[in-house]
Amino acid sequence: MLLDWRIVYTGGVFISLFLFIILISKRQKSTADKILTAWFFFAVIHQLLIGWYAFNGMSDMPVLIGWELPFPFLHGPFLYLYILFLTGQQRRESHDILHFLPALLSAIILAPVLPSMSVQEKLGASPSAYAPLFEWMVRGIIVSGLVYVILSLVLLYRHRLNVALQFSNTDKITLNWLRYLIGGMGAIWIVVIFLPSASSLYVVVTLFIFFIGYFGIRQVGIFSNPPPAHEVYLPAVVQPVETAPALETVVVSPEKVKYEKSGLTDTEANRIHTSLTTLMQERQCYKDAGLTLGDLAKTLDIHPAILSQVINSKEGKSFYDYINVLRVEAFKQLLLQPVSQRYTLLSLAFECGFNSKTSFNRNFKKITRLSPSSYLKEMNICIQEED
């Protein structure tokens, strides 16, 4: 009778295969989708090899023993590259294929070694001259796994900063999918280091697959085609004004040094700011809860880094704060209209572009120094606060 952990592991293999089939049949795959598909392809093969060990199938095909070693070198790079492309942090000149060099080198090293070893040597039942090689390879696998988990965490941190720079509402932008991927991989390496038993590894890998399958299917766009997104740019394109990249070479006078890095003159900045103010007054773009810096830059037909710089210098605010100040001011004006008394406080907030109660309360208090309810009392306005 099969042990419980073997039954669980078998389920994990089938779940991996199922997710791979979903990914490969997904239409309009992005580069990140293709990386995730390739990752699941190799993950299925790796799981099958480990399962083959779990069910003591080595005697049937002893030639396969040892060939599971290159696969752990793949998971870290796949995790890193998937997050890199999913968050738009890749660079054109990057040599991504080099991340898979350790896996390739380990396979090249094993190619002449494994055929020269007996089955007993491969299983560790008898001494082998290649034992130090395998010990160093296992250490290399652990180092590789930990390094790529750390690098992935760095990418996630940078992505959080990018979201704050470009989006006017961040409450409903979830980074949980990336956190689950990184956390799951980290948990696997912790088990490998501190609980180096086959059953523990099989169970944690299977739980990770179940976990990723469940949350990946729940998150729109991972295993299905995502809805049309707002205009978003790479983190390298949009930066705070202090580190904005040079966009063109223009000679500027000393009094205009604050625009020196982007080549933007004070006259041009004033023109853009005037156009932005007019646009907000006439079209009230801030009422779009999903508005991004890219959307606004596209409407004004300017580079997003330039628009970010103008908002920083002329308004003294980030894009996020600038839009939410406009929303709060619109909300305050809406409160003065008698017809608004028919609606709840939250419905009025949504009308002004906020997308959650938490976001509305936080930004309102940050800007006015009062909570919405305190402001209503101070202004002697009677509005329903809850639905």
Short mmCIF file of C-alpha atoms in Angstrom, two decimals:
data_model
loop_
_atom_site.label_atom_id
_atom_site.label_comp_id
_atom_site.label_asym_id
_atom_site.label_seq_id
_atom_site.Cartn_x
_atom_site.Cartn_y
_atom_site.Cartn_z
CA MET A 1 0.00 0.00 0.00
CA LEU A 2 1.31 3.45 -0.94
CA LEU A 3 2.40 5.85 1.78
CA ASP A 4 0.31 9.00 2.21
CA TRP A 5 3.10 11.33 1.03
CA ARG A 6 3.47 9.28 -2.15
CA ILE A 7 -0.22 9.64 -2.89
CA VAL A 8 0.05 13.39 -2.29
CA TYR A 9 3.10 13.60 -4.52
CA THR A 10 1.32 11.75 -7.32
CA GLY A 11 -1.45 14.33 -7.11
CA GLY A 12 1.16 17.09 -7.37
CA VAL A 13 2.56 15.61 -10.58
CA PHE A 14 -0.89 15.54 -12.18
CA ILE A 15 -1.60 19.11 -11.04
CA SER A 16 1.69 20.26 -12.59
CA LEU A 17 0.82 18.53 -15.84
CA PHE A 18 -2.65 20.07 -15.80
CA LEU A 19 -1.27 23.58 -15.24
CA PHE A 20 1.28 23.07 -18.02
CA ILE A 21 -1.50 22.09 -20.43
CA ILE A 22 -3.49 25.20 -19.45
CA LEU A 23 -0.45 27.42 -20.00
CA ILE A 24 0.51 25.91 -23.34
CA SER A 25 -3.06 26.34 -24.62
CA LYS A 26 -3.25 29.98 -23.49
CA ARG A 27 -3.66 32.37 -26.39
CA GLN A 28 -1.65 35.57 -26.84
CA LYS A 29 1.12 34.47 -24.51
CA SER A 30 3.48 37.19 -23.30
CA THR A 31 7.19 36.54 -22.80
CA ALA A 32 6.49 36.00 -19.09
CA ASP A 33 3.81 33.42 -20.00
CA LYS A 34 6.30 31.58 -22.23
CA ILE A 35 8.87 31.54 -19.42
CA LEU A 36 6.27 30.17 -16.98
CA THR A 37 5.24 27.52 -19.54
CA ALA A 38 8.86 26.41 -20.01
CA TRP A 39 9.32 26.37 -16.23
CA PHE A 40 6.33 24.05 -15.76
CA PHE A 41 7.58 21.82 -18.59
CA PHE A 42 10.90 21.23 -16.84
CA ALA A 43 9.16 21.07 -13.45
CA VAL A 44 6.96 18.20 -14.69
CA ILE A 45 10.02 16.30 -15.92
CA HIS A 46 11.81 16.94 -12.64
CA GLN A 47 8.81 15.76 -10.63
CA LEU A 48 8.52 12.61 -12.72
CA LEU A 49 12.17 11.79 -12.07
CA ILE A 50 11.74 12.39 -8.33
CA GLY A 51 8.53 10.34 -8.35
CA TRP A 52 10.39 7.58 -10.10
CA TYR A 53 12.73 7.51 -7.11
CA ALA A 54 9.82 7.67 -4.67
CA PHE A 55 8.27 4.56 -6.15
CA ASN A 56 11.61 2.70 -6.27
CA GLY A 57 11.67 2.49 -10.06
CA MET A 58 15.47 2.80 -10.30
CA SER A 59 15.91 -0.89 -11.12
CA ASP A 60 13.76 -0.52 -14.24
CA MET A 61 15.87 2.24 -15.82
CA PRO A 62 19.10 2.70 -13.85
CA VAL A 63 20.52 4.80 -16.68
CA LEU A 64 18.34 7.73 -15.47
CA ILE A 65 19.80 7.76 -11.97
CA GLY A 66 21.63 11.03 -11.35
CA TRP A 67 20.06 12.97 -14.22
CA GLU A 68 17.72 14.72 -11.82
CA LEU A 69 20.64 16.84 -10.52
CA PRO A 70 20.72 19.54 -13.27
CA PHE A 71 17.03 20.37 -12.84
CA PRO A 72 17.25 22.25 -9.49
CA PHE A 73 19.63 24.68 -11.21
CA LEU A 74 16.74 25.65 -13.51
CA HIS A 75 14.08 26.65 -10.98
CA GLY A 76 15.87 29.71 -9.58
CA PRO A 77 16.58 31.26 -13.01
CA PHE A 78 13.02 30.53 -14.20
CA LEU A 79 11.59 32.21 -11.08
CA TYR A 80 13.83 35.25 -11.52
CA LEU A 81 13.24 35.65 -15.26
CA TYR A 82 9.49 35.16 -14.92
CA ILE A 83 9.26 37.97 -12.35
CA LEU A 84 11.70 40.08 -14.39
CA PHE A 85 9.51 39.97 -17.51
CA LEU A 86 6.16 39.96 -15.71
CA THR A 87 7.05 43.23 -13.95
CA GLY A 88 8.63 44.77 -17.05
CA GLN A 89 12.12 45.16 -15.58
CA GLN A 90 13.99 43.41 -18.39
CA ARG A 91 16.59 45.18 -20.50
CA ARG A 92 17.04 44.63 -24.23
CA GLU A 93 20.77 44.07 -23.91
CA SER A 94 20.49 41.51 -21.12
CA HIS A 95 21.83 38.03 -21.75
CA ASP A 96 19.14 36.01 -20.01
CA ILE A 97 20.32 32.68 -21.39
CA LEU A 98 23.41 32.91 -19.16
CA HIS A 99 21.23 32.24 -16.11
CA PHE A 100 20.88 28.65 -17.30
CA LEU A 101 24.63 28.12 -17.66
CA PRO A 102 25.00 26.27 -14.31
CA ALA A 103 22.33 23.75 -15.34
CA LEU A 104 24.03 23.25 -18.71
CA LEU A 105 27.47 22.88 -17.14
CA SER A 106 26.21 20.35 -14.60
CA ALA A 107 24.67 18.29 -17.42
CA ILE A 108 27.94 18.44 -19.39
CA ILE A 109 29.91 17.34 -16.33
CA LEU A 110 27.50 14.47 -15.61
CA ALA A 111 27.45 13.21 -19.21
CA PRO A 112 30.76 11.28 -18.98
CA VAL A 113 30.54 10.64 -15.20
CA LEU A 114 27.17 8.87 -14.81
CA PRO A 115 27.73 6.14 -17.46
CA SER A 116 31.02 5.18 -15.78
CA MET A 117 29.36 4.65 -12.38
CA SER A 118 27.66 1.51 -11.15
CA VAL A 119 24.10 1.57 -9.85
CA GLN A 120 25.37 0.98 -6.31
CA GLU A 121 27.73 3.95 -6.61
CA LYS A 122 24.93 6.19 -7.90
CA LEU A 123 22.68 5.19 -5.00
CA GLY A 124 25.46 5.73 -2.45
CA ALA A 125 25.47 2.09 -1.43
CA SER A 126 29.16 1.74 -2.25
CA PRO A 127 32.10 4.20 -2.18
CA SER A 128 32.66 6.31 -5.28
CA ALA A 129 35.52 8.49 -6.44
CA TYR A 130 32.92 11.00 -7.63
CA ALA A 131 31.37 11.54 -4.17
CA PRO A 132 33.09 14.96 -3.68
CA LEU A 133 31.77 16.08 -7.08
CA PHE A 134 28.19 15.31 -6.09
CA GLU A 135 28.65 17.00 -2.71
CA TRP A 136 29.83 20.20 -4.39
CA MET A 137 27.01 19.98 -6.90
CA VAL A 138 24.42 19.77 -4.11
CA ARG A 139 26.02 22.78 -2.39
CA GLY A 140 25.90 24.65 -5.69
CA ILE A 141 22.19 23.83 -6.03
CA ILE A 142 21.45 25.25 -2.57
CA VAL A 143 23.49 28.41 -3.19
CA SER A 144 21.80 28.90 -6.56
CA GLY A 145 18.34 28.52 -5.04
CA LEU A 146 18.98 30.99 -2.21
CA VAL A 147 20.64 33.56 -4.50
CA TYR A 148 17.74 33.56 -6.94
CA VAL A 149 15.17 33.85 -4.16
CA ILE A 150 17.02 36.95 -2.91
CA LEU A 151 17.29 38.39 -6.44
CA SER A 152 13.57 37.78 -6.94
CA LEU A 153 12.80 39.63 -3.71
CA VAL A 154 14.82 42.59 -5.04
CA LEU A 155 12.75 42.56 -8.23
CA LEU A 156 9.54 42.50 -6.18
CA TYR A 157 10.73 45.47 -4.11
CA ARG A 158 11.53 47.46 -7.26
CA HIS A 159 8.16 46.57 -8.73
CA ARG A 160 6.39 47.89 -5.64
CA LEU A 161 8.19 51.21 -6.10
CA ASN A 162 7.20 51.27 -9.77
CA VAL A 163 3.54 50.66 -8.92
CA ALA A 164 3.61 53.58 -6.48
CA LEU A 165 5.11 55.84 -9.17
CA GLN A 166 2.66 55.03 -11.95
CA PHE A 167 -0.74 54.20 -10.46
CA SER A 168 -3.26 56.60 -8.97
CA ASN A 169 -4.91 53.80 -6.96
CA THR A 170 -2.81 51.01 -5.48
CA ASP A 171 -5.12 49.31 -2.98
CA LYS A 172 -6.45 46.72 -5.43
CA ILE A 173 -3.14 46.07 -7.16
CA THR A 174 -2.13 42.78 -5.62
CA LEU A 175 1.41 41.46 -5.60
CA ASN A 176 0.34 38.27 -3.82
CA TRP A 177 0.99 36.05 -6.84
CA LEU A 178 4.67 37.07 -6.89
CA ARG A 179 4.91 36.80 -3.11
CA TYR A 180 3.51 33.26 -3.25
CA LEU A 181 5.99 32.21 -5.92
CA ILE A 182 8.99 33.59 -4.05
CA GLY A 183 7.73 32.40 -0.64
CA GLY A 184 7.03 28.91 -1.97
CA MET A 185 10.47 28.60 -3.50
CA GLY A 186 12.02 29.91 -0.29
CA ALA A 187 10.11 27.30 1.73
CA ILE A 188 11.39 24.52 -0.52
CA TRP A 189 15.00 25.59 -0.02
CA ILE A 190 14.50 25.84 3.74
CA VAL A 191 13.28 22.23 3.75
CA VAL A 192 16.22 21.17 1.56
CA ILE A 193 18.68 22.74 4.02
CA PHE A 194 17.11 21.97 7.40
CA LEU A 195 14.93 18.89 6.74
CA PRO A 196 16.91 16.91 4.14
CA SER A 197 14.58 13.94 3.91
CA ALA A 198 12.95 12.65 0.73
CA SER A 199 9.42 12.57 2.14
CA SER A 200 9.66 16.16 3.46
CA LEU A 201 10.89 17.43 0.09
CA TYR A 202 8.18 15.55 -1.83
CA VAL A 203 5.43 16.95 0.40
CA VAL A 204 6.61 20.58 0.35
CA VAL A 205 7.05 20.53 -3.46
CA THR A 206 3.56 19.11 -3.88
CA LEU A 207 2.02 21.66 -1.52
CA PHE A 208 3.80 24.41 -3.46
CA ILE A 209 2.29 23.13 -6.73
CA PHE A 210 -1.21 22.97 -5.18
CA PHE A 211 -0.74 26.46 -3.76
CA ILE A 212 0.48 27.96 -7.03
CA GLY A 213 -2.25 26.24 -9.02
CA TYR A 214 -4.99 27.54 -6.73
CA PHE A 215 -3.83 31.15 -6.50
CA GLY A 216 -2.60 31.26 -10.09
CA ILE A 217 -6.02 30.30 -11.42
CA ARG A 218 -7.69 32.82 -9.09
CA GLN A 219 -5.45 35.67 -10.27
CA VAL A 220 -6.66 37.01 -13.61
CA GLY A 221 -4.14 36.77 -16.43
CA ILE A 222 -1.83 34.03 -15.09
CA PHE A 223 -3.54 30.98 -16.60
CA SER A 224 -6.05 32.97 -18.69
CA ASN A 225 -5.92 35.92 -21.04
CA PRO A 226 -5.88 39.20 -19.06
CA PRO A 227 -8.28 42.06 -19.77
CA PRO A 228 -6.94 45.17 -21.55
CA ALA A 229 -4.59 47.00 -19.20
CA HIS A 230 -3.96 50.68 -18.67
CA GLU A 231 -0.83 52.18 -20.16
CA VAL A 232 2.13 51.21 -17.95
CA TYR A 233 5.83 51.72 -18.60
CA LEU A 234 9.03 50.01 -17.55
CA PRO A 235 10.52 51.05 -14.19
CA ALA A 236 13.57 52.41 -16.02
CA VAL A 237 11.37 54.79 -17.99
CA VAL A 238 9.56 56.38 -15.05
CA GLN A 239 11.71 57.51 -12.16
CA PRO A 240 11.49 60.24 -9.51
CA VAL A 241 12.59 63.63 -10.77
CA GLU A 242 15.95 63.40 -8.97
CA THR A 243 16.99 60.40 -11.07
CA ALA A 244 15.11 60.95 -14.31
CA PRO A 245 17.12 59.68 -17.30
CA ALA A 246 18.41 62.02 -19.98
CA LEU A 247 15.99 62.08 -22.90
CA GLU A 248 17.64 64.62 -25.17
CA THR A 249 20.59 66.95 -25.18
CA VAL A 250 19.54 70.58 -24.69
CA VAL A 251 21.71 73.44 -23.45
CA VAL A 252 19.99 75.06 -20.47
CA SER A 253 20.84 78.10 -18.42
CA PRO A 254 21.94 77.82 -14.75
CA GLU A 255 18.58 79.04 -13.41
CA LYS A 256 16.94 76.10 -15.13
CA VAL A 257 19.26 73.49 -13.62
CA LYS A 258 16.32 71.63 -12.04
CA TYR A 259 15.43 70.35 -15.55
CA GLU A 260 19.02 69.68 -16.56
CA LYS A 261 18.88 65.90 -16.41
CA SER A 262 16.01 65.56 -18.89
CA GLY A 263 16.77 68.56 -21.10
CA LEU A 264 13.38 70.06 -20.26
CA THR A 265 13.29 73.87 -20.26
CA ASP A 266 11.25 75.89 -17.78
CA THR A 267 9.14 77.30 -20.61
CA GLU A 268 8.30 73.82 -21.89
CA ALA A 269 7.55 72.61 -18.35
CA ASN A 270 5.11 75.49 -17.87
CA ARG A 271 3.41 74.67 -21.15
CA ILE A 272 3.00 71.01 -20.20
CA HIS A 273 1.74 71.96 -16.75
CA THR A 274 -0.85 74.29 -18.25
CA SER A 275 -2.01 71.57 -20.65
CA LEU A 276 -2.23 69.11 -17.76
CA THR A 277 -4.27 71.53 -15.62
CA THR A 278 -6.64 72.25 -18.51
CA LEU A 279 -7.04 68.55 -19.22
CA MET A 280 -7.93 67.83 -15.61
CA GLN A 281 -10.45 70.67 -15.48
CA GLU A 282 -12.15 69.78 -18.77
CA ARG A 283 -12.03 65.98 -18.81
CA GLN A 284 -11.63 65.20 -15.11
CA CYS A 285 -9.36 62.25 -15.86
CA TYR A 286 -8.80 61.70 -12.14
CA LYS A 287 -12.28 60.15 -11.92
CA ASP A 288 -10.90 57.09 -13.73
CA ALA A 289 -10.04 54.76 -10.83
CA GLY A 290 -7.51 52.90 -12.99
CA LEU A 291 -5.70 56.00 -14.26
CA THR A 292 -1.95 55.59 -14.66
CA LEU A 293 0.89 57.94 -15.43
CA GLY A 294 1.17 56.24 -18.82
CA ASP A 295 -2.49 56.94 -19.63
CA LEU A 296 -2.06 60.62 -18.86
CA ALA A 297 1.23 60.90 -20.75
CA LYS A 298 -0.34 59.27 -23.80
CA THR A 299 -3.28 61.72 -23.71
CA LEU A 300 -0.88 64.68 -23.53
CA ASP A 301 1.40 63.08 -26.14
CA ILE A 302 4.55 63.41 -24.04
CA HIS A 303 7.06 61.02 -22.50
CA PRO A 304 5.91 59.63 -19.11
CA ALA A 305 9.23 60.56 -17.47
CA ILE A 306 8.75 64.17 -18.60
CA LEU A 307 5.20 64.25 -17.21
CA SER A 308 6.40 62.78 -13.91
CA GLN A 309 9.09 65.44 -13.72
CA VAL A 310 6.65 68.27 -14.44
CA ILE A 311 4.22 67.06 -11.75
CA ASN A 312 7.09 66.76 -9.28
CA SER A 313 8.49 70.21 -9.97
CA LYS A 314 5.32 72.23 -10.61
CA GLU A 315 2.99 70.59 -8.11
CA GLY A 316 5.57 69.46 -5.58
CA LYS A 317 3.88 66.03 -5.49
CA SER A 318 4.21 62.56 -6.91
CA PHE A 319 1.75 61.46 -9.59
CA TYR A 320 -0.13 59.40 -6.99
CA ASP A 321 -0.52 62.34 -4.59
CA TYR A 322 -1.35 64.79 -7.38
CA ILE A 323 -4.27 62.69 -8.64
CA ASN A 324 -5.61 61.95 -5.18
CA VAL A 325 -5.53 65.63 -4.18
CA LEU A 326 -7.74 66.31 -7.21
CA ARG A 327 -10.06 63.50 -6.14
CA VAL A 328 -10.36 64.84 -2.61
CA GLU A 329 -11.07 68.36 -3.90
CA ALA A 330 -13.71 66.97 -6.27
CA PHE A 331 -15.26 65.06 -3.35
CA LYS A 332 -15.40 68.22 -1.24
CA GLN A 333 -17.13 70.08 -4.06
CA LEU A 334 -19.56 67.20 -4.53
CA LEU A 335 -20.54 67.39 -0.85
CA LEU A 336 -21.77 70.95 -1.36
CA GLN A 337 -24.40 69.86 -3.90
CA PRO A 338 -27.82 69.20 -2.30
CA VAL A 339 -28.40 66.15 -4.51
CA SER A 340 -25.40 64.43 -2.87
CA GLN A 341 -27.37 63.91 0.35
CA ARG A 342 -29.23 61.09 -1.40
CA TYR A 343 -26.05 59.05 -1.63
CA THR A 344 -23.63 57.47 0.79
CA LEU A 345 -20.19 58.83 1.55
CA LEU A 346 -18.50 55.88 -0.15
CA SER A 347 -20.56 56.14 -3.35
CA LEU A 348 -19.53 59.79 -3.64
CA ALA A 349 -15.89 58.80 -3.11
CA PHE A 350 -16.16 56.23 -5.89
CA GLU A 351 -17.69 58.89 -8.14
CA CYS A 352 -14.52 60.97 -7.64
CA GLY A 353 -12.15 58.16 -8.63
CA PHE A 354 -11.34 56.28 -5.42
CA ASN A 355 -11.63 52.52 -5.71
CA SER A 356 -11.87 51.45 -2.07
CA LYS A 357 -12.95 52.75 1.33
CA THR A 358 -9.43 52.24 2.68
CA SER A 359 -7.86 54.31 -0.09
CA PHE A 360 -10.44 57.07 0.30
CA ASN A 361 -10.08 57.34 4.09
CA ARG A 362 -6.30 57.23 4.00
CA ASN A 363 -5.89 59.86 1.28
CA PHE A 364 -8.62 62.13 2.65
CA LYS A 365 -7.02 62.23 6.10
CA LYS A 366 -3.54 62.66 4.62
CA ILE A 367 -4.64 65.67 2.57
CA THR A 368 -7.14 67.40 4.89
CA ARG A 369 -5.74 66.27 8.27
CA LEU A 370 -9.30 65.17 9.10
CA SER A 371 -11.19 61.93 8.73
CA PRO A 372 -14.19 62.10 6.35
CA SER A 373 -16.64 61.91 9.27
CA SER A 374 -14.82 64.71 11.15
CA TYR A 375 -14.85 66.85 8.03
CA LEU A 376 -18.62 66.36 7.64
CA LYS A 377 -19.20 67.46 11.23
CA GLU A 378 -16.95 70.49 10.82
CA MET A 379 -18.77 71.53 7.64
CA ASN A 380 -22.17 70.67 9.16
CA ILE A 381 -23.01 68.36 6.26
CA CYS A 382 -25.34 65.37 6.70
CA ILE A 383 -24.36 62.41 4.50
CA GLN A 384 -24.83 58.66 5.05
CA GLU A 385 -21.46 57.15 5.89
CA GLU A 386 -22.28 53.50 5.18
CA ASP A 387 -24.43 51.59 2.71
#
